[in-house]
Structures are given as structure tokens and as C-alpha cells.
JSON list of C-alpha atoms in Angstrom, two decimals:
[
{"chain": "A", "resi": 235, "resn": "UNK", "atom": "CA", "xyz": [0.00, 0.00, 0.00]},
{"chain": "A", "resi": 236, "resn": "UNK", "atom": "CA", "xyz": [1.33, 3.44, -0.91]},
{"chain": "A", "resi": 237, "resn": "UNK", "atom": "CA", "xyz": [2.27, 5.80, 1.90]},
{"chain": "A", "resi": 238, "resn": "UNK", "atom": "CA", "xyz": [1.69, 9.54, 1.84]},
{"chain": "A", "resi": 239, "resn": "UNK", "atom": "CA", "xyz": [4.41, 12.09, 1.20]},
{"chain": "A", "resi": 240, "resn": "UNK", "atom": "CA", "xyz": [4.79, 15.31, 3.17]},
{"chain": "A", "resi": 241, "resn": "UNK", "atom": "CA", "xyz": [7.85, 17.12, 1.83]},
{"chain": "A", "resi": 242, "resn": "UNK", "atom": "CA", "xyz": [8.58, 20.80, 1.25]},
{"chain": "A", "resi": 243, "resn": "UNK", "atom": "CA", "xyz": [11.59, 22.29, -0.54]},
{"chain": "A", "resi": 244, "resn": "UNK", "atom": "CA", "xyz": [11.98, 26.08, -0.64]},
{"chain": "A", "resi": 245, "resn": "UNK", "atom": "CA", "xyz": [14.59, 28.60, -1.75]},
{"chain": "A", "resi": 246, "resn": "UNK", "atom": "CA", "xyz": [13.97, 32.07, -0.44]},
{"chain": "A", "resi": 247, "resn": "UNK", "atom": "CA", "xyz": [15.15, 34.96, 1.71]},
{"chain": "A", "resi": 248, "resn": "UNK", "atom": "CA", "xyz": [14.69, 35.32, 5.46]},
{"chain": "A", "resi": 249, "resn": "UNK", "atom": "CA", "xyz": [12.11, 37.97, 6.31]},
{"chain": "A", "resi": 250, "resn": "UNK", "atom": "CA", "xyz": [13.40, 38.38, 9.86]},
{"chain": "A", "resi": 251, "resn": "UNK", "atom": "CA", "xyz": [16.24, 37.27, 12.09]},
{"chain": "A", "resi": 252, "resn": "UNK", "atom": "CA", "xyz": [15.58, 33.85, 13.66]},
{"chain": "A", "resi": 253, "resn": "UNK", "atom": "CA", "xyz": [14.01, 33.93, 17.14]},
{"chain": "A", "resi": 254, "resn": "UNK", "atom": "CA", "xyz": [15.31, 31.17, 19.39]},
{"chain": "A", "resi": 255, "resn": "UNK", "atom": "CA", "xyz": [13.82, 29.93, 22.64]},
{"chain": "A", "resi": 256, "resn": "UNK", "atom": "CA", "xyz": [14.25, 26.88, 24.84]},
{"chain": "A", "resi": 257, "resn": "UNK", "atom": "CA", "xyz": [11.32, 24.66, 25.81]},
{"chain": "A", "resi": 258, "resn": "UNK", "atom": "CA", "xyz": [10.64, 23.58, 29.40]},
{"chain": "A", "resi": 259, "resn": "UNK", "atom": "CA", "xyz": [12.32, 20.25, 28.59]},
{"chain": "A", "resi": 260, "resn": "UNK", "atom": "CA", "xyz": [15.49, 22.04, 27.45]},
{"chain": "A", "resi": 261, "resn": "UNK", "atom": "CA", "xyz": [14.96, 21.60, 23.68]},
{"chain": "A", "resi": 262, "resn": "UNK", "atom": "CA", "xyz": [16.10, 24.50, 21.45]},
{"chain": "A", "resi": 263, "resn": "UNK", "atom": "CA", "xyz": [13.58, 25.77, 18.90]},
{"chain": "A", "resi": 264, "resn": "UNK", "atom": "CA", "xyz": [13.92, 28.61, 16.40]},
{"chain": "A", "resi": 265, "resn": "UNK", "atom": "CA", "xyz": [11.25, 30.38, 14.31]},
{"chain": "A", "resi": 266, "resn": "UNK", "atom": "CA", "xyz": [11.67, 32.62, 11.28]},
{"chain": "A", "resi": 267, "resn": "UNK", "atom": "CA", "xyz": [9.84, 33.61, 8.13]},
{"chain": "A", "resi": 268, "resn": "UNK", "atom": "CA", "xyz": [10.96, 32.88, 4.58]},
{"chain": "A", "resi": 269, "resn": "UNK", "atom": "CA", "xyz": [9.85, 34.76, 1.47]},
{"chain": "A", "resi": 270, "resn": "UNK", "atom": "CA", "xyz": [9.67, 33.05, -1.91]},
{"chain": "A", "resi": 271, "resn": "UNK", "atom": "CA", "xyz": [8.98, 34.92, -5.15]},
{"chain": "A", "resi": 272, "resn": "UNK", "atom": "CA", "xyz": [7.11, 33.75, -8.22]},
{"chain": "A", "resi": 273, "resn": "UNK", "atom": "CA", "xyz": [7.05, 35.53, -11.56]},
{"chain": "A", "resi": 274, "resn": "UNK", "atom": "CA", "xyz": [4.12, 35.22, -13.95]},
{"chain": "A", "resi": 275, "resn": "UNK", "atom": "CA", "xyz": [2.27, 37.07, -16.70]},
{"chain": "A", "resi": 276, "resn": "UNK", "atom": "CA", "xyz": [-1.21, 38.42, -15.99]},
{"chain": "A", "resi": 277, "resn": "UNK", "atom": "CA", "xyz": [-4.12, 38.30, -18.45]},
{"chain": "A", "resi": 278, "resn": "UNK", "atom": "CA", "xyz": [-2.87, 41.54, -20.05]},
{"chain": "A", "resi": 279, "resn": "UNK", "atom": "CA", "xyz": [0.56, 40.02, -20.69]},
{"chain": "A", "resi": 280, "resn": "UNK", "atom": "CA", "xyz": [2.31, 42.17, -18.07]},
{"chain": "A", "resi": 281, "resn": "UNK", "atom": "CA", "xyz": [5.02, 40.58, -15.96]},
{"chain": "A", "resi": 282, "resn": "UNK", "atom": "CA", "xyz": [3.93, 40.28, -12.33]},
{"chain": "A", "resi": 283, "resn": "UNK", "atom": "CA", "xyz": [5.65, 39.03, -9.21]},
{"chain": "A", "resi": 284, "resn": "UNK", "atom": "CA", "xyz": [4.01, 37.41, -6.19]},
{"chain": "A", "resi": 285, "resn": "UNK", "atom": "CA", "xyz": [5.69, 36.89, -2.81]},
{"chain": "A", "resi": 286, "resn": "UNK", "atom": "CA", "xyz": [4.62, 34.01, -0.61]},
{"chain": "A", "resi": 287, "resn": "UNK", "atom": "CA", "xyz": [5.55, 33.99, 3.11]},
{"chain": "A", "resi": 288, "resn": "UNK", "atom": "CA", "xyz": [6.32, 30.75, 4.98]},
{"chain": "A", "resi": 289, "resn": "UNK", "atom": "CA", "xyz": [6.71, 30.11, 8.71]},
{"chain": "A", "resi": 290, "resn": "UNK", "atom": "CA", "xyz": [9.76, 27.94, 9.43]},
{"chain": "A", "resi": 291, "resn": "UNK", "atom": "CA", "xyz": [10.47, 26.01, 12.65]},
{"chain": "A", "resi": 292, "resn": "UNK", "atom": "CA", "xyz": [13.74, 24.19, 13.41]},
{"chain": "A", "resi": 293, "resn": "UNK", "atom": "CA", "xyz": [14.57, 22.12, 16.48]},
{"chain": "A", "resi": 294, "resn": "UNK", "atom": "CA", "xyz": [17.61, 20.99, 18.49]},
{"chain": "A", "resi": 295, "resn": "UNK", "atom": "CA", "xyz": [21.10, 21.51, 17.03]},
{"chain": "A", "resi": 296, "resn": "UNK", "atom": "CA", "xyz": [19.68, 22.71, 13.69]},
{"chain": "A", "resi": 297, "resn": "UNK", "atom": "CA", "xyz": [17.84, 25.46, 15.60]},
{"chain": "A", "resi": 298, "resn": "UNK", "atom": "CA", "xyz": [21.09, 26.57, 17.21]},
{"chain": "A", "resi": 299, "resn": "UNK", "atom": "CA", "xyz": [22.85, 26.64, 13.81]},
{"chain": "A", "resi": 300, "resn": "UNK", "atom": "CA", "xyz": [20.03, 28.65, 12.23]},
{"chain": "A", "resi": 301, "resn": "UNK", "atom": "CA", "xyz": [20.13, 31.10, 15.13]},
{"chain": "A", "resi": 302, "resn": "UNK", "atom": "CA", "xyz": [23.90, 31.50, 14.85]},
{"chain": "A", "resi": 303, "resn": "UNK", "atom": "CA", "xyz": [24.34, 31.82, 11.08]},
{"chain": "A", "resi": 304, "resn": "UNK", "atom": "CA", "xyz": [21.09, 33.08, 9.57]},
{"chain": "A", "resi": 305, "resn": "UNK", "atom": "CA", "xyz": [20.16, 36.75, 9.39]},
{"chain": "A", "resi": 306, "resn": "UNK", "atom": "CA", "xyz": [17.37, 38.74, 7.79]},
{"chain": "A", "resi": 307, "resn": "UNK", "atom": "CA", "xyz": [17.81, 38.84, 4.00]},
{"chain": "A", "resi": 308, "resn": "UNK", "atom": "CA", "xyz": [19.98, 35.70, 3.82]},
{"chain": "A", "resi": 309, "resn": "UNK", "atom": "CA", "xyz": [19.12, 33.34, 0.97]},
{"chain": "A", "resi": 310, "resn": "UNK", "atom": "CA", "xyz": [18.63, 29.74, 2.09]},
{"chain": "A", "resi": 311, "resn": "UNK", "atom": "CA", "xyz": [17.41, 26.37, 0.90]},
{"chain": "A", "resi": 312, "resn": "UNK", "atom": "CA", "xyz": [14.99, 24.79, 3.36]},
{"chain": "A", "resi": 313, "resn": "UNK", "atom": "CA", "xyz": [13.71, 21.24, 3.31]},
{"chain": "A", "resi": 314, "resn": "UNK", "atom": "CA", "xyz": [11.11, 19.90, 5.70]},
{"chain": "A", "resi": 315, "resn": "UNK", "atom": "CA", "xyz": [7.49, 18.92, 6.15]},
{"chain": "A", "resi": 316, "resn": "UNK", "atom": "CA", "xyz": [4.20, 20.77, 6.57]},
{"chain": "A", "resi": 317, "resn": "UNK", "atom": "CA", "xyz": [2.65, 20.70, 10.01]},
{"chain": "A", "resi": 318, "resn": "UNK", "atom": "CA", "xyz": [-0.59, 22.31, 11.18]},
{"chain": "A", "resi": 319, "resn": "UNK", "atom": "CA", "xyz": [-1.09, 22.94, 14.86]},
{"chain": "A", "resi": 320, "resn": "UNK", "atom": "CA", "xyz": [-3.93, 24.48, 16.83]},
{"chain": "A", "resi": 321, "resn": "UNK", "atom": "CA", "xyz": [-4.44, 26.31, 20.10]},
{"chain": "A", "resi": 322, "resn": "UNK", "atom": "CA", "xyz": [-7.22, 28.12, 21.94]},
{"chain": "A", "resi": 323, "resn": "UNK", "atom": "CA", "xyz": [-6.92, 31.91, 21.71]},
{"chain": "A", "resi": 324, "resn": "UNK", "atom": "CA", "xyz": [-7.09, 33.19, 25.33]},
{"chain": "A", "resi": 325, "resn": "UNK", "atom": "CA", "xyz": [-8.56, 36.55, 24.26]},
{"chain": "A", "resi": 326, "resn": "UNK", "atom": "CA", "xyz": [-11.35, 35.41, 21.95]},
{"chain": "A", "resi": 327, "resn": "UNK", "atom": "CA", "xyz": [-11.73, 31.81, 23.14]},
{"chain": "A", "resi": 328, "resn": "UNK", "atom": "CA", "xyz": [-11.67, 30.66, 19.49]},
{"chain": "A", "resi": 329, "resn": "UNK", "atom": "CA", "xyz": [-9.62, 27.75, 18.22]},
{"chain": "A", "resi": 330, "resn": "UNK", "atom": "CA", "xyz": [-6.73, 29.07, 16.08]},
{"chain": "A", "resi": 331, "resn": "UNK", "atom": "CA", "xyz": [-4.66, 27.21, 13.48]},
{"chain": "A", "resi": 332, "resn": "UNK", "atom": "CA", "xyz": [-1.32, 27.77, 11.83]},
{"chain": "A", "resi": 333, "resn": "UNK", "atom": "CA", "xyz": [0.56, 25.80, 9.22]},
{"chain": "A", "resi": 334, "resn": "UNK", "atom": "CA", "xyz": [4.34, 25.86, 9.32]},
{"chain": "A", "resi": 335, "resn": "UNK", "atom": "CA", "xyz": [7.30, 24.05, 7.82]},
{"chain": "A", "resi": 336, "resn": "UNK", "atom": "CA", "xyz": [9.25, 21.90, 10.26]},
{"chain": "A", "resi": 337, "resn": "UNK", "atom": "CA", "xyz": [12.79, 22.19, 8.90]},
{"chain": "A", "resi": 338, "resn": "UNK", "atom": "CA", "xyz": [14.90, 19.04, 8.62]},
{"chain": "A", "resi": 339, "resn": "UNK", "atom": "CA", "xyz": [17.59, 20.37, 6.26]},
{"chain": "A", "resi": 340, "resn": "UNK", "atom": "CA", "xyz": [19.01, 23.85, 5.71]},
{"chain": "A", "resi": 341, "resn": "UNK", "atom": "CA", "xyz": [21.64, 25.10, 3.29]},
{"chain": "A", "resi": 342, "resn": "UNK", "atom": "CA", "xyz": [22.89, 28.68, 3.18]},
{"chain": "A", "resi": 343, "resn": "UNK", "atom": "CA", "xyz": [23.06, 30.04, -0.37]},
{"chain": "A", "resi": 344, "resn": "UNK", "atom": "CA", "xyz": [24.97, 32.96, -1.83]},
{"chain": "A", "resi": 345, "resn": "UNK", "atom": "CA", "xyz": [27.99, 34.43, -0.13]},
{"chain": "A", "resi": 346, "resn": "UNK", "atom": "CA", "xyz": [27.89, 35.69, 3.42]},
{"chain": "A", "resi": 347, "resn": "UNK", "atom": "CA", "xyz": [29.46, 38.97, 2.33]},
{"chain": "A", "resi": 348, "resn": "UNK", "atom": "CA", "xyz": [26.60, 39.62, -0.08]},
{"chain": "A", "resi": 349, "resn": "UNK", "atom": "CA", "xyz": [24.02, 38.54, 2.47]},
{"chain": "A", "resi": 350, "resn": "UNK", "atom": "CA", "xyz": [25.36, 40.43, 5.48]},
{"chain": "A", "resi": 351, "resn": "UNK", "atom": "CA", "xyz": [26.25, 37.27, 7.41]},
{"chain": "A", "resi": 352, "resn": "UNK", "atom": "CA", "xyz": [29.54, 35.97, 8.76]},
{"chain": "A", "resi": 353, "resn": "UNK", "atom": "CA", "xyz": [31.84, 34.05, 6.44]},
{"chain": "A", "resi": 354, "resn": "UNK", "atom": "CA", "xyz": [31.63, 33.67, 2.70]},
{"chain": "A", "resi": 355, "resn": "UNK", "atom": "CA", "xyz": [30.89, 30.02, 2.09]},
{"chain": "A", "resi": 356, "resn": "UNK", "atom": "CA", "xyz": [27.51, 28.34, 2.17]},
{"chain": "A", "resi": 357, "resn": "UNK", "atom": "CA", "xyz": [26.85, 25.48, 4.56]},
{"chain": "A", "resi": 358, "resn": "UNK", "atom": "CA", "xyz": [24.38, 22.65, 4.68]},
{"chain": "A", "resi": 359, "resn": "UNK", "atom": "CA", "xyz": [23.03, 21.00, 7.80]},
{"chain": "A", "resi": 360, "resn": "UNK", "atom": "CA", "xyz": [20.57, 18.20, 8.19]},
{"chain": "A", "resi": 361, "resn": "UNK", "atom": "CA", "xyz": [18.44, 17.38, 11.22]},
{"chain": "A", "resi": 362, "resn": "UNK", "atom": "CA", "xyz": [18.51, 13.74, 12.33]},
{"chain": "A", "resi": 363, "resn": "UNK", "atom": "CA", "xyz": [14.91, 12.80, 13.15]},
{"chain": "A", "resi": 364, "resn": "UNK", "atom": "CA", "xyz": [15.77, 10.06, 15.67]},
{"chain": "A", "resi": 365, "resn": "UNK", "atom": "CA", "xyz": [18.08, 11.87, 18.07]},
{"chain": "A", "resi": 366, "resn": "UNK", "atom": "CA", "xyz": [17.85, 15.50, 16.93]},
{"chain": "A", "resi": 367, "resn": "UNK", "atom": "CA", "xyz": [21.59, 15.62, 16.30]},
{"chain": "A", "resi": 368, "resn": "UNK", "atom": "CA", "xyz": [23.23, 17.74, 13.62]},
{"chain": "A", "resi": 369, "resn": "UNK", "atom": "CA", "xyz": [24.82, 16.07, 10.62]},
{"chain": "A", "resi": 370, "resn": "UNK", "atom": "CA", "xyz": [26.99, 18.08, 8.28]},
{"chain": "A", "resi": 371, "resn": "UNK", "atom": "CA", "xyz": [26.99, 17.76, 4.54]},
{"chain": "A", "resi": 372, "resn": "UNK", "atom": "CA", "xyz": [29.23, 19.62, 2.18]},
{"chain": "A", "resi": 373, "resn": "UNK", "atom": "CA", "xyz": [30.90, 22.81, 3.41]},
{"chain": "A", "resi": 374, "resn": "UNK", "atom": "CA", "xyz": [30.67, 24.82, 6.57]},
{"chain": "A", "resi": 375, "resn": "UNK", "atom": "CA", "xyz": [30.63, 24.20, 10.27]},
{"chain": "A", "resi": 376, "resn": "UNK", "atom": "CA", "xyz": [33.19, 21.37, 10.24]},
{"chain": "A", "resi": 377, "resn": "UNK", "atom": "CA", "xyz": [36.52, 21.10, 11.95]},
{"chain": "A", "resi": 378, "resn": "UNK", "atom": "CA", "xyz": [38.20, 21.62, 8.60]},
{"chain": "A", "resi": 379, "resn": "UNK", "atom": "CA", "xyz": [37.91, 25.41, 8.72]},
{"chain": "A", "resi": 380, "resn": "UNK", "atom": "CA", "xyz": [34.98, 25.58, 6.31]},
{"chain": "A", "resi": 381, "resn": "UNK", "atom": "CA", "xyz": [36.34, 22.86, 4.04]},
{"chain": "A", "resi": 382, "resn": "UNK", "atom": "CA", "xyz": [34.95, 19.35, 3.62]},
{"chain": "A", "resi": 383, "resn": "UNK", "atom": "CA", "xyz": [36.66, 16.60, 5.58]},
{"chain": "A", "resi": 384, "resn": "UNK", "atom": "CA", "xyz": [38.56, 14.53, 3.02]},
{"chain": "A", "resi": 385, "resn": "UNK", "atom": "CA", "xyz": [41.35, 12.05, 3.38]},
{"chain": "A", "resi": 386, "resn": "UNK", "atom": "CA", "xyz": [44.30, 11.85, 1.00]},
{"chain": "A", "resi": 387, "resn": "UNK", "atom": "CA", "xyz": [43.01, 8.51, -0.33]},
{"chain": "A", "resi": 388, "resn": "UNK", "atom": "CA", "xyz": [39.75, 10.15, -1.41]},
{"chain": "A", "resi": 389, "resn": "UNK", "atom": "CA", "xyz": [41.46, 12.68, -3.71]},
{"chain": "A", "resi": 390, "resn": "UNK", "atom": "CA", "xyz": [41.14, 11.96, -7.43]},
{"chain": "A", "resi": 391, "resn": "UNK", "atom": "CA", "xyz": [44.84, 12.67, -8.16]}
]
């Protein structure tokens, strides 16, 4: 039997600096907004642009990395899943809903100098769903000073 798929992949710019907090159980969580742009032609043939805003949530070590390296305006690739949650509004007593993207993978795009962030190389981090530990891929954040960890045997020459 086929299983469902809940996967989101976005490339956009941060609309605000990440806001980090720590839950009562000691888990780090960060929230930020991401803007994506879409170009299209209207019925008159004029070029139009539409901006869509997305709420992003990251947990554990990935939250700490997002908080440390991401700033408003930074271009990033985000991968995750859609999640809708609800709560009772204390003022109106109504049930409220929000849909957000729970981030499992983040890669900084563009150069840090262009984006107003530290460093000039992009980095990619992936959230491990089982333990919430960070796993590096590609460049950035490693002990190799921003270079991938390679052994001499892995070099093609």
C-alpha cells in the first residue's frame, strides 16, 4: 500500500532574524519567516511578481545553527514537512490554526558577504529525526575550517 508524502523544498530569503527559545524540557527551537517569489504574466501580458511567506520552525542543534548563522535577507534552501497545529486563543476563546514548515535540512546560499552574514561560504546542515543531532553535509561548520573533511586517499589525483 502506498504511503503519503509530506515534503517541502523552498529557496527564499529570510524575512526576519531567527528567534530562538528553549522549551521547558530544554529543547532548542527557532522560528523565522521565509519569502519566496514567483514571476508570472497576468491576463494583459504584463510581468507580475508574487511573494509568498512561509513560517519555518527548526529544532535541536539545527535550531542553534540557524540562530547563529542566519540573518534577515539571507538566501537559504529549506527542506522539511508541513505541520498544522492548533491552540485556543485566550482573548477570543476561538480555536486558532497555523501551518508551518518543520525544517529538517538547511543550506545557506549565496555568499555571506553579499548577504550580510559571517563568512563567505555556504553550509548545509541536516536534522537527524531520531536523536535530533546535527549532521553536516558539504561545506561549513566542520573542523576543517569551512572545508569538507577529506582524506588523502579520497582525492582523485
